[in-house]
Coordinates of C-alpha atoms in Angstrom, one line a residue:
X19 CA 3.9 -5.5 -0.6
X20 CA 5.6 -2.1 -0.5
X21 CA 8.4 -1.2 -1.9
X22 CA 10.7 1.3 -2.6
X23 CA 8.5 3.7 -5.1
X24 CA 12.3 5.7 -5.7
X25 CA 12.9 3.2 -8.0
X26 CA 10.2 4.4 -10.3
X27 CA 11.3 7.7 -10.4
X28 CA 8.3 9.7 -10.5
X29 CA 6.8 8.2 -7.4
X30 CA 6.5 11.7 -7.3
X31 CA 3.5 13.3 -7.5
X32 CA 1.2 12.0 -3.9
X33 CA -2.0 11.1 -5.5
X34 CA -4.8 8.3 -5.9
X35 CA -7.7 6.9 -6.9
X36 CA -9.7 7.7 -10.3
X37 CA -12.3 10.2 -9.7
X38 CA -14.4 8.7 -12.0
X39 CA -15.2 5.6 -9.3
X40 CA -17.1 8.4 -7.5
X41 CA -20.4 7.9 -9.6
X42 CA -20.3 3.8 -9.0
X43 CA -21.1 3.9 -5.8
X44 CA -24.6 3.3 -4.2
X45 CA -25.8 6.2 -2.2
X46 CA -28.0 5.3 1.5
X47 CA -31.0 7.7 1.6
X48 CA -30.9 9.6 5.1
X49 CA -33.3 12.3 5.8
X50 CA -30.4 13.8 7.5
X51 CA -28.3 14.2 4.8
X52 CA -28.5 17.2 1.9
X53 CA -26.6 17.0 -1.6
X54 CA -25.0 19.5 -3.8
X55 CA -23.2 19.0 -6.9
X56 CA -19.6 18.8 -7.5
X57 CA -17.6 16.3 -9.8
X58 CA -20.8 14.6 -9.4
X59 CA -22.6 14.3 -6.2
X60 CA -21.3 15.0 -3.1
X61 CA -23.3 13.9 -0.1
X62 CA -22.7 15.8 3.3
X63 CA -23.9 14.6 6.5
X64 CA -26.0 17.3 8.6
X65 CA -26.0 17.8 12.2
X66 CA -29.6 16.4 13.3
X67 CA -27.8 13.0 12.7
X68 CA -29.2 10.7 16.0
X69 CA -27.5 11.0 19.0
X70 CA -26.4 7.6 20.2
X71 CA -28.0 6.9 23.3
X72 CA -26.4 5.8 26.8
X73 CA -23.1 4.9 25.1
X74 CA -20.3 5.6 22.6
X75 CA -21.0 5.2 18.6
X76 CA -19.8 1.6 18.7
X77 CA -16.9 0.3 14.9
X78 CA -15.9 -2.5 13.8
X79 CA -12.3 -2.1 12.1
X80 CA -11.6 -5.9 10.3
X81 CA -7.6 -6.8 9.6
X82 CA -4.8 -6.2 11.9
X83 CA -2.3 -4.6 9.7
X84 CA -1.0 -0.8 8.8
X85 CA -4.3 0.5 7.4
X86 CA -6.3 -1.5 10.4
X87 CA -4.0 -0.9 13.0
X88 CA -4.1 2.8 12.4
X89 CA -7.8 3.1 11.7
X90 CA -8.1 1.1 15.2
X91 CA -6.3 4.0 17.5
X92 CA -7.2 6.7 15.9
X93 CA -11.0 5.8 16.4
X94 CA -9.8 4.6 19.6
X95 CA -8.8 8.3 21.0
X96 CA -11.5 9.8 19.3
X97 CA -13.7 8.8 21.5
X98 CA -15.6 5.8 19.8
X99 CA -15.7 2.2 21.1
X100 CA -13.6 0.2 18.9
X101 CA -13.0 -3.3 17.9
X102 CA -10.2 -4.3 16.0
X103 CA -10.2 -7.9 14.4
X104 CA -7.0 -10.2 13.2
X105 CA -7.1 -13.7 12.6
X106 CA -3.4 -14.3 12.5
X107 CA -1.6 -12.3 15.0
X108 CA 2.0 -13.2 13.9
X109 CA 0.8 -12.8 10.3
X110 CA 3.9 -12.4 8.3
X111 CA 2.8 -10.6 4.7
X112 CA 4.8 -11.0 2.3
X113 CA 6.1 -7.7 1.4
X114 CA 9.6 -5.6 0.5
X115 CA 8.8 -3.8 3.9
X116 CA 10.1 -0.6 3.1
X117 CA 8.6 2.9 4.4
X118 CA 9.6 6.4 3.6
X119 CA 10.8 8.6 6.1
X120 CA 8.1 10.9 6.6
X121 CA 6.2 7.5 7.6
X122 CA 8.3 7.4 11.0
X123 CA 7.8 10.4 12.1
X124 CA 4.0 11.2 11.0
X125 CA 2.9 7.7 12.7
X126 CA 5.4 8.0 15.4
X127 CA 7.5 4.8 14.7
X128 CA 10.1 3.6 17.0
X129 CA 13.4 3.1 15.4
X130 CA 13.7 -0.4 17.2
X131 CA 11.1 -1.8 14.8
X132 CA 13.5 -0.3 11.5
X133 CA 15.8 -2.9 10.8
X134 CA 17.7 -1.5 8.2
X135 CA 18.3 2.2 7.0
X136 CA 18.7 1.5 3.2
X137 CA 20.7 4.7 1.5
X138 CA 22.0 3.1 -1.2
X139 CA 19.6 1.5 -4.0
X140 CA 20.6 -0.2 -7.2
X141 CA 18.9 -0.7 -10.7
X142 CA 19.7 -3.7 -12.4
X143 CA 18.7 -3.5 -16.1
X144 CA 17.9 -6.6 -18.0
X145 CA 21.7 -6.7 -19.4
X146 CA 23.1 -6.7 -15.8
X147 CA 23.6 -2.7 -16.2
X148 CA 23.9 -1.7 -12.4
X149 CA 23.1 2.1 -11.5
X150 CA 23.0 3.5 -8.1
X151 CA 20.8 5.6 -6.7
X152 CA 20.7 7.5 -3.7
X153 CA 23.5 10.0 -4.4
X154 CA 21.6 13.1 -3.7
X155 CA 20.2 11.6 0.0
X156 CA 21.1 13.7 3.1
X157 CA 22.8 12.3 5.9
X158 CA 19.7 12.0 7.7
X159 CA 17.7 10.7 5.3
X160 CA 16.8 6.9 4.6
X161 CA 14.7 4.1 3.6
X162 CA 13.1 1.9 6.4
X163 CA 13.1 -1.4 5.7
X164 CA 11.6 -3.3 8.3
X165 CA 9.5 -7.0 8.7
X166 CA 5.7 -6.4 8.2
X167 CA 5.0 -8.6 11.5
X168 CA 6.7 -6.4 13.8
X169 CA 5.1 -3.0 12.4
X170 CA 1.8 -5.0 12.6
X171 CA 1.8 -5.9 16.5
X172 CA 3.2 -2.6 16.5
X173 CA 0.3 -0.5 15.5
X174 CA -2.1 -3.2 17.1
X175 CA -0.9 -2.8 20.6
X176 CA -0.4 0.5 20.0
X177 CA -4.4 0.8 19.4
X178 CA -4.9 -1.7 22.1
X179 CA -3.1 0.5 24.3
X180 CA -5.1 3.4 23.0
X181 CA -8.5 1.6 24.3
X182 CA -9.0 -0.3 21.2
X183 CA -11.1 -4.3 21.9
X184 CA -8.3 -6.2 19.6
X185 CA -10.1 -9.6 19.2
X186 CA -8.3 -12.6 17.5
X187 CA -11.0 -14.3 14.9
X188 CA -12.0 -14.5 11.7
X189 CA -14.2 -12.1 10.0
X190 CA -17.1 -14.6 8.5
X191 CA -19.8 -12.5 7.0
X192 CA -22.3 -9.6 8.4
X193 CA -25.8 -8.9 8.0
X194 CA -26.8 -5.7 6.8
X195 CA -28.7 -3.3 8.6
X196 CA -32.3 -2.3 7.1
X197 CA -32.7 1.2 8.4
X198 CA -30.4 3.9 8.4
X199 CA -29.2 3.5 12.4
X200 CA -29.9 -0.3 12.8
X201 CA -27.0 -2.1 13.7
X202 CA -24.5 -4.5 11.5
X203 CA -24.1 -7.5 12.6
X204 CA -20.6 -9.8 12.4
X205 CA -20.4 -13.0 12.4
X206 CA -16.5 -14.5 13.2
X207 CA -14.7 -17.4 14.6
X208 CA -13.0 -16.4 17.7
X209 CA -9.9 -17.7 18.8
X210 CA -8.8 -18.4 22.6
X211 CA -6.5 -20.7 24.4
X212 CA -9.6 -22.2 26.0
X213 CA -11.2 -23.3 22.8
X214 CA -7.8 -24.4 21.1
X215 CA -7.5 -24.2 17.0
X216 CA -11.0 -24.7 16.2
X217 CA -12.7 -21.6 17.5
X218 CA -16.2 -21.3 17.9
X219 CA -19.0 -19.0 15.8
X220 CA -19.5 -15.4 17.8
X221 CA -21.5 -12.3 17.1
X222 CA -20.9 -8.8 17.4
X223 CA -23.3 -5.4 16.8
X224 CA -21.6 -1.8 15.5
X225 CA -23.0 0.5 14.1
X226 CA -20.2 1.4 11.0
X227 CA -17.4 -0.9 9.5
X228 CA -13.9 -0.1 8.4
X229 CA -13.0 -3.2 6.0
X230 CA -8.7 -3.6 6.0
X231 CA -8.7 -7.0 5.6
X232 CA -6.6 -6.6 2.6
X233 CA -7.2 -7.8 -1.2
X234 CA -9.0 -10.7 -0.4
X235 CA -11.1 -8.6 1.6
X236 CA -14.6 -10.5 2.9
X237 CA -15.8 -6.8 4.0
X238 CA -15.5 -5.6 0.1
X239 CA -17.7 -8.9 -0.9
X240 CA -20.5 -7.8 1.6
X241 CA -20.7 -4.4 0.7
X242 CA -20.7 -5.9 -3.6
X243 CA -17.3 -3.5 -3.6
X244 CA -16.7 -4.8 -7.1
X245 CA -13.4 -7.0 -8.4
X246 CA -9.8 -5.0 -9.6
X247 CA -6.9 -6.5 -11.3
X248 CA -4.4 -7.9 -9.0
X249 CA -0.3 -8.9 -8.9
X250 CA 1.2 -12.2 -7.1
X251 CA 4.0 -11.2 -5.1
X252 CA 6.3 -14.6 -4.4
X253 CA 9.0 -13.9 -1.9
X254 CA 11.7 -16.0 -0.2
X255 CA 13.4 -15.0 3.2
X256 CA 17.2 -16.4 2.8
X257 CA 19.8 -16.4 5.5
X258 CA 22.4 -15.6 3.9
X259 CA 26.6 -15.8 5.5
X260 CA 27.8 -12.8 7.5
X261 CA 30.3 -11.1 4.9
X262 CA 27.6 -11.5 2.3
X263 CA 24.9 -10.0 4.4
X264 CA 27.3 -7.1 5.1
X265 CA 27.2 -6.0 1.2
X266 CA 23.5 -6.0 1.7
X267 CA 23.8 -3.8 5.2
X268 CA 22.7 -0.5 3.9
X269 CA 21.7 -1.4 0.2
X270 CA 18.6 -2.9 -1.0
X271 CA 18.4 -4.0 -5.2
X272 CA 15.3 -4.2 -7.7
X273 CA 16.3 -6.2 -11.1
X274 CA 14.3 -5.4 -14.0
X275 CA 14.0 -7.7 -17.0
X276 CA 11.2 -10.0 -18.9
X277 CA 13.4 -12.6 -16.9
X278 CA 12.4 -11.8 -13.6
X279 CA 8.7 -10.3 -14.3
X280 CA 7.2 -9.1 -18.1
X281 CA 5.7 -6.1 -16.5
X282 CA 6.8 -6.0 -12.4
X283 CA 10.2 -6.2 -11.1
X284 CA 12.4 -8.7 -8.4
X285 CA 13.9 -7.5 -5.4
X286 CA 16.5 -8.1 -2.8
X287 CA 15.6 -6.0 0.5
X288 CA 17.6 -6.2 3.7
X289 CA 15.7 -7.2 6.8
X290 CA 17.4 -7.9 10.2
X291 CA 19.2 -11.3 9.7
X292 CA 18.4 -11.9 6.3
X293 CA 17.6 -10.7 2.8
X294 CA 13.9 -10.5 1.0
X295 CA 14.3 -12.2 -2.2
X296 CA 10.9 -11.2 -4.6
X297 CA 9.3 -11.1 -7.7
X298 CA 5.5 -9.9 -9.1
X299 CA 3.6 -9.8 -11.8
X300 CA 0.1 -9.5 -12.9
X301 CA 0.1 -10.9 -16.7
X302 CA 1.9 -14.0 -16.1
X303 CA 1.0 -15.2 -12.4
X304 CA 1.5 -19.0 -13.4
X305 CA 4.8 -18.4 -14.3
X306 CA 5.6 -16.4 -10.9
X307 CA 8.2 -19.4 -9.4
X308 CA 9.4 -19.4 -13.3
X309 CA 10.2 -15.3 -12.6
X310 CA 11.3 -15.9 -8.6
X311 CA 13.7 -18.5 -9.9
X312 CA 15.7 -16.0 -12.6
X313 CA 15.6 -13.3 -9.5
X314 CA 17.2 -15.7 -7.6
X315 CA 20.1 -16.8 -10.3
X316 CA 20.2 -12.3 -11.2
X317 CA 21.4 -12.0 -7.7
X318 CA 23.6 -15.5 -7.3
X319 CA 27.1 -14.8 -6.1
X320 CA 26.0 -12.3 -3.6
X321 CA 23.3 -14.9 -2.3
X322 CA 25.5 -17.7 -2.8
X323 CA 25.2 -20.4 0.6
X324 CA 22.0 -19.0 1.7
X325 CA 19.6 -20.7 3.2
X326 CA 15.5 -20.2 2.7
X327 CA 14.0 -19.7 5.7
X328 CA 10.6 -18.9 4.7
X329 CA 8.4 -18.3 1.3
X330 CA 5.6 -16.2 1.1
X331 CA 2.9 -15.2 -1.3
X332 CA 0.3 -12.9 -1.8
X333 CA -1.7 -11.1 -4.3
X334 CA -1.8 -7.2 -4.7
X335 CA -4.1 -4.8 -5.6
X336 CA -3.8 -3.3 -9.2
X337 CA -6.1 -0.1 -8.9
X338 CA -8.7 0.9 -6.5
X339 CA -12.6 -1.1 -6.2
X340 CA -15.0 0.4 -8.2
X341 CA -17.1 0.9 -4.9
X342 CA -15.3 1.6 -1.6
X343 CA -17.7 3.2 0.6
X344 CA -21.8 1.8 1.2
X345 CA -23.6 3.1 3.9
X346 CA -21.8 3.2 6.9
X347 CA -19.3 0.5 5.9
X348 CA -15.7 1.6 4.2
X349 CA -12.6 0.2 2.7
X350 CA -9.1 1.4 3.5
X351 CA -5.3 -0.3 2.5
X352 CA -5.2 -3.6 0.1
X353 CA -8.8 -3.7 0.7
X354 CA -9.8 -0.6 -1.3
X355 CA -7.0 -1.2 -3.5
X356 CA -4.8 1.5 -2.5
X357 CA -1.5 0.1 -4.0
X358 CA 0.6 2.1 -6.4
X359 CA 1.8 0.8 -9.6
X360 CA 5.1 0.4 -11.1
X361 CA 6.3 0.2 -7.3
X362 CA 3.6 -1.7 -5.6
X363 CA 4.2 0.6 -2.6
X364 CA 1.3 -0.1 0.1
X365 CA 2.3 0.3 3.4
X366 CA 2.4 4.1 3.8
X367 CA -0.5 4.3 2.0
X368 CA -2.7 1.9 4.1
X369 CA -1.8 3.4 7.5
X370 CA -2.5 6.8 5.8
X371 CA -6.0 5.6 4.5
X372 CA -7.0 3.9 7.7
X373 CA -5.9 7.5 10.1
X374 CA -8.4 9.0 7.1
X375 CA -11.2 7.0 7.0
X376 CA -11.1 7.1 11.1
X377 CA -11.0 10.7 11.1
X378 CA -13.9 10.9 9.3
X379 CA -15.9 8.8 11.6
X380 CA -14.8 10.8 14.5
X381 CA -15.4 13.9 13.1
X382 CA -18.8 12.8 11.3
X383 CA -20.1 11.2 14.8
X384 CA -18.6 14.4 17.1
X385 CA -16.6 12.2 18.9
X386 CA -18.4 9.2 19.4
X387 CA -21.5 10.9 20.2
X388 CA -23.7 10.8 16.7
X389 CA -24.8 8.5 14.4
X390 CA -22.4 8.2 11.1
X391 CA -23.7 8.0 8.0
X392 CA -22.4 7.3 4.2
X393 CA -21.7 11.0 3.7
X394 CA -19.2 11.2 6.8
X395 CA -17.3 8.4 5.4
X396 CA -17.5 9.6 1.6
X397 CA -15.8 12.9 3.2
X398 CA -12.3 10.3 3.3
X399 CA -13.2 9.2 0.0
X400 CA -13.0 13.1 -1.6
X401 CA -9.9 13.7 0.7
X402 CA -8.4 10.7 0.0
X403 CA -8.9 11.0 -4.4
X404 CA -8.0 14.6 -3.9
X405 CA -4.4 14.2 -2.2
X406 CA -3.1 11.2 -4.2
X407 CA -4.7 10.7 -7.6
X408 CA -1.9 12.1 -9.6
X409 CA 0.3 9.8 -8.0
X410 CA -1.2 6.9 -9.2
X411 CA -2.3 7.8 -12.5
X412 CA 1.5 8.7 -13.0
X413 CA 2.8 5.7 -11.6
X414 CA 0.0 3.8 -14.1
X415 CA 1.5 5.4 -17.3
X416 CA 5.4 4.8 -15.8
X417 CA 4.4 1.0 -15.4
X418 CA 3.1 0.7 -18.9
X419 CA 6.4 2.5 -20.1
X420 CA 8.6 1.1 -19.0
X421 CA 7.7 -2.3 -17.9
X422 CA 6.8 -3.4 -21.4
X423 CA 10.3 -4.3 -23.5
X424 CA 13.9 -4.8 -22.4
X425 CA 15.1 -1.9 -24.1
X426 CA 12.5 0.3 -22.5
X427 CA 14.0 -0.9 -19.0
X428 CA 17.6 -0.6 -20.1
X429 CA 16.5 3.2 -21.0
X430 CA 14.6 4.0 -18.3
X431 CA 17.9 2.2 -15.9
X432 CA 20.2 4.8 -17.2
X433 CA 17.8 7.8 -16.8
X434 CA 17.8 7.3 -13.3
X435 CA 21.5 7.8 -12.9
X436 CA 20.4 10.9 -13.5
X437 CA 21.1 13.3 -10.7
X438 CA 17.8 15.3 -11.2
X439 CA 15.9 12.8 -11.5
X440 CA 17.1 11.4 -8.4
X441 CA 16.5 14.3 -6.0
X442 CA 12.9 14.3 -7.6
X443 CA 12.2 10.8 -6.4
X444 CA 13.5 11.0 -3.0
X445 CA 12.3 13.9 -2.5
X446 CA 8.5 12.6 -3.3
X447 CA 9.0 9.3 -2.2
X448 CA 10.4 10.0 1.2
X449 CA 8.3 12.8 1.9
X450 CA 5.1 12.2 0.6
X451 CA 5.0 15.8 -1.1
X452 CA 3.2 17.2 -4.2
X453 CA 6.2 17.9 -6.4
X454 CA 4.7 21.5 -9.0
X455 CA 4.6 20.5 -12.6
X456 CA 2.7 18.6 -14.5
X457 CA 4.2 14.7 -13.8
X458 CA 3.8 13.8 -17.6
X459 CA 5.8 16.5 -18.8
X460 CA 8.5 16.2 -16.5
X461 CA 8.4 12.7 -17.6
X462 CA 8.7 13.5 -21.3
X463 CA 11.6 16.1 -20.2
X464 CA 13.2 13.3 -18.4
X465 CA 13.4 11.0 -21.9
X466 CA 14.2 14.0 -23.9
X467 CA 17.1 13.9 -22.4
X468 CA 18.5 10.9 -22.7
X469 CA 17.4 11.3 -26.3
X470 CA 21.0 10.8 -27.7
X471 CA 20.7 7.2 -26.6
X472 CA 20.0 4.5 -28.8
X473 CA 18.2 3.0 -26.7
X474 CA 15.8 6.0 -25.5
X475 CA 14.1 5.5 -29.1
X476 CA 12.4 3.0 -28.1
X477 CA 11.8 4.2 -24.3
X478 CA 9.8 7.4 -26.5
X479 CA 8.7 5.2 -28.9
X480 CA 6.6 3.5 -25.7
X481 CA 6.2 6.7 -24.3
X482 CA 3.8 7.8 -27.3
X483 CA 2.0 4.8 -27.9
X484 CA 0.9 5.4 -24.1
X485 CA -0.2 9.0 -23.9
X486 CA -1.7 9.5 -27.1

C-alpha cells in the first residue's frame, strides 16, 4: 500500500534498509569474483565472468507490479532476454495509490493513468482536530493518486512493448542451480484461454531471478530470505454521491487515533469514481475490521449513501528480509520489504528498486552478454542501503513516536500545521531528495517548538523514551 509519506512529516530524508543485514547474507564462491573489505565484505564481480554462448543472458523477473514491471523493461532494453511473470493480470492490490511527483516524470507516467491530483491533505487527530496540509505546494505540484491496476498493466505492457516475454502463471517453486553458471529452473502454472482456469505445470531455464512477487513472496522462500514483521492493510472502495465525491475532488484524509489503528493510521483517498476507505496495523491484525469499522464512522457524513464496491486486503512489509540477495537470485518491492514506516509508502520505492536491481544485471552481464553473478546484484544492494537508509530508520523512530498514545497524535497533528514543517515534507516526499541535517535533530527541533503545548509533554516524553 503506499500512501502519502507527507503525512509523516519527515518522510524526509530518502533512505533504506539497515546496513547491518549486509553480513546475513550467504556469499556464492566464484573464482571470478575478488573481495575487499568495507562495512564488511563487499564482493565485486571481475570481468573473466563466462561469456554466454550463442544467445543473450537469459532472467526471470516473478510479479507483475511497480517493482516487477520496472525490473521487466529495464532488463528488457538492456539487452537481456526477459521474462516477466503475473498470475493475476487485473490484480487489484489493495493500496492508498498515491505517488510523488518526481515518480511521473523519472518513470515517464502518462497523466491518463493519474486519477486525481491531490493538493490538499488533512490530519485528523484522535479528537476530530482537522489540520490541513499542503499550504506551501506550488501550483504545479501534486499528489498522484491513481488505482494500482491501471499503473500495473501500465508498466507491464510497457516492458512487453520493450521486448519483455510477459507470461500469465503462477510462480510454483525453482530448483537451484549447483554450479556457479548452471541454470535455475521454474516451475509455474500457466494460464491460456486454451487450457481454461486450471492451467497446466510448465518449465522454464534462466540463468538469474528477480523475486517482486510481493510480501508473500515464494522467490524469498526459495532463496531461505528470512521472515519480517508485517501490517494488514483492509480497504473498502465506496461509490460515494456526486456532491460528496466533489469535497473529495482534490483532497485526500489520513485519521489518526487508537480507534482506527493503535500504531497505523485510516485513510480516505480519491480514486476516479470513488473513494479508498483504509486502515492498518501490525499489533492488532485480528481487530483490523474492528479499526476499518471506526475509519468508516471518523469519516460518516462525508461518506454518507455510499455504496462498497469492493474490499481488499493485504499484508505489508515492516522492514527489509534479513537476506535479499543469493547467488544470482534477488528481491526488489514488497518482496525485499522495501516499505517505509509510519507511512507504508511502497510504490515509488518498488519501481525504484526493480530499475536498480535491473541495472545491475545489465551492467554486471555487459548487456546481456556475461554471466551475472552474486556480486553484480549485491552492487543494487550497496546502492540501494546507501540512498535510502536514513529514510527509513527515520520514519522507524517517527512511527514509534507518535503512533503510540492519543496525546502523542494530537501533538504530532498540530505540529504539522506548521509551515516549516510542511515545506520539509513535500519537499522530500514529492521529490525524493536528501534533505542536509541530521533527521533526528530536526525532529527534536520540530517538538521543541511546540513545547508550549500541553500536549507536546507527552509527544517529548515519547520522544525520549525512543532515542535514548
Amino acid at each position: 500500500m503506499a500512501s502519502l509519506a507527507l503525512k509523516t512529516f519527515v518522510g524526509l530524508h530518502q533512505a533504506s534498509p539497515d546496513h547491518h543485514h549486509h553480513h546475513t547474507t550467504s556469499l556464492t564462491t566464484v573464482p571470478t569474483v575478488k573481495s575487499t573489505t568495507s562495512r564488511g565484505l563487499r564482493v565485486v564481480a571481475g570481468r573473466s565472468s563466462p561469456k554466454v554462448a550463442g544467445r543473450n543472458l537469459r532472467v526471470a523477473v516473478v510479479g507483475g507490479g511497480p517493482a516487477g514491471g520496472s525490473a521487466a523493461e529495464t532488463l528488457a532494453k538492456g539487452g537481456i532476454e526477459t521474462f516477466l511473470f503475473e498470475r493475476k493480470l487485473d490484480n487489484c492490490k489493495p493500496c492508498g495509490g498515491a505517488i510523488p511527483l518526481c515518480m511521473v516524470g523519472e518513470f515517464d507516467l502518462p497523466l491518463d493513468i493519474i486519477d486525481r491530483r491531490v493538493t490538499r491533505m488533512k490530519m485528523i487527530s484522535p479528537s476530530n482536530v482537522a489540520v490541513d496540509i499542503g499550504q506551501t505546494l506550488k501550483p504545479h505540484e501534486y499528489i498522484g493518486m491513481l488505482r494500482r491496476e491501471v499503473l500495473d498493466a501500465y508498466l507491464r505492457d510497457r516492458a512487453a512493448a520493450a521486448g519483455a516475454t510477459v507470461l500469465h502463471g503462477l510462480f510454483l517453486k525453482m530448483d537451484i542451480p549447483a554450479g556457479p553458471t548452471g541454470p535455475y529452473v521454474l516451475h509455474y502454472t500457466g494460464y491460456d484461454a486454451k487450457t481454461g482456469g486450471a492451467g497446466n505445470r510448465r518449465t522454464l531455464e534462466v540463468d538469474a531471478v528477480i523475486g517482486a512477487d510481493g510480501a508473500n513472496s515464494r522467490v524469498a522462500k526459495c532463496i531461505g530470505a528470512g521472515d519480517y514483521d508485517y501490517a494488514i492493510a483492509f480497504q473498502e472502495r465506496i461509490r460515494i454521491p456526486g456532491d460528496k465525491m466533489k469535497y473529495y475532488e482534490n483532497l485526500a484524509e489520513m485519521y489518526v487515533g487508537d480507534d482506527v489503528s493503535p500504531d497505523f493510521y485510516g485513510w480516505v483517498f480519491p480514486k476516479s469514481d470513488h473513494v479508498a476507505v483504509g486502515t492498518g496495523t501490525v499489533t492488532h491484525k485480528g481487530d483490523i475490521k474492528r479499526f476499518q469499522t471506526a475509519t468508516r464512522r471518523r469519516a460518516a457524513e462525508k461518506i454518507e449513501g455510499g455504496r462498497i464496491i469492493r474490499v481488499e486486503a493485504h499484508p505489508i512489509p515492516e522492514h527489509p528480509r534479513p537476506r535479499r540477495v543469493a547467488g544470482r537470485v534477488a528481491l526488489v518491492g514488497d518482496a525485499a520489504g522495501y516499505v517505509t514506516k509510519c507511512s507504508g509508502e511502497g510504490i515509488y520505492f518498488a519501481a525504484k528498486s526493480g530499475r536498480m536491481c535491473a541495472e545491475a544485471v545489465v551492467e554486471g552481464s555487459e548487456r546481456g552478454r556475461r554471466m551475472v553473478v552474486e556480486g553484480d546484484l549485491r552492487r543494487y544492494l550497496e546502492k540501494w542501503d546507501r540512498t535510502y537508509w536514513p529514510t527509513y530508520k527515520v520514519l522507524d523512530v517517527l512511527q514509534k513516536v507518535f503512533y503510540r498514545s492519543n496525546p502523542a497524535r494530537e501533538a504530532f497533528v498540530e505540529m504539522c500545521g506548521d509551515e516549516y514543517v510542511q515545506k520539509m515534507t513535500f519537499d522530500s516526499y514529492l521529490y525524493k531528495k536528501v534533505v542536509p541535517g541530521n533527521p533526528l535533530e530536526d525532529l527534536k527541533l520540530a517538538v521543541n517548538t511546540i513545547g508550549s503545548l500541553v500536549r507536546a509533554n507527552a509527544l517529548r516524553k515519547e520522544m525520549d523514551n525512543v532515542t535514548a
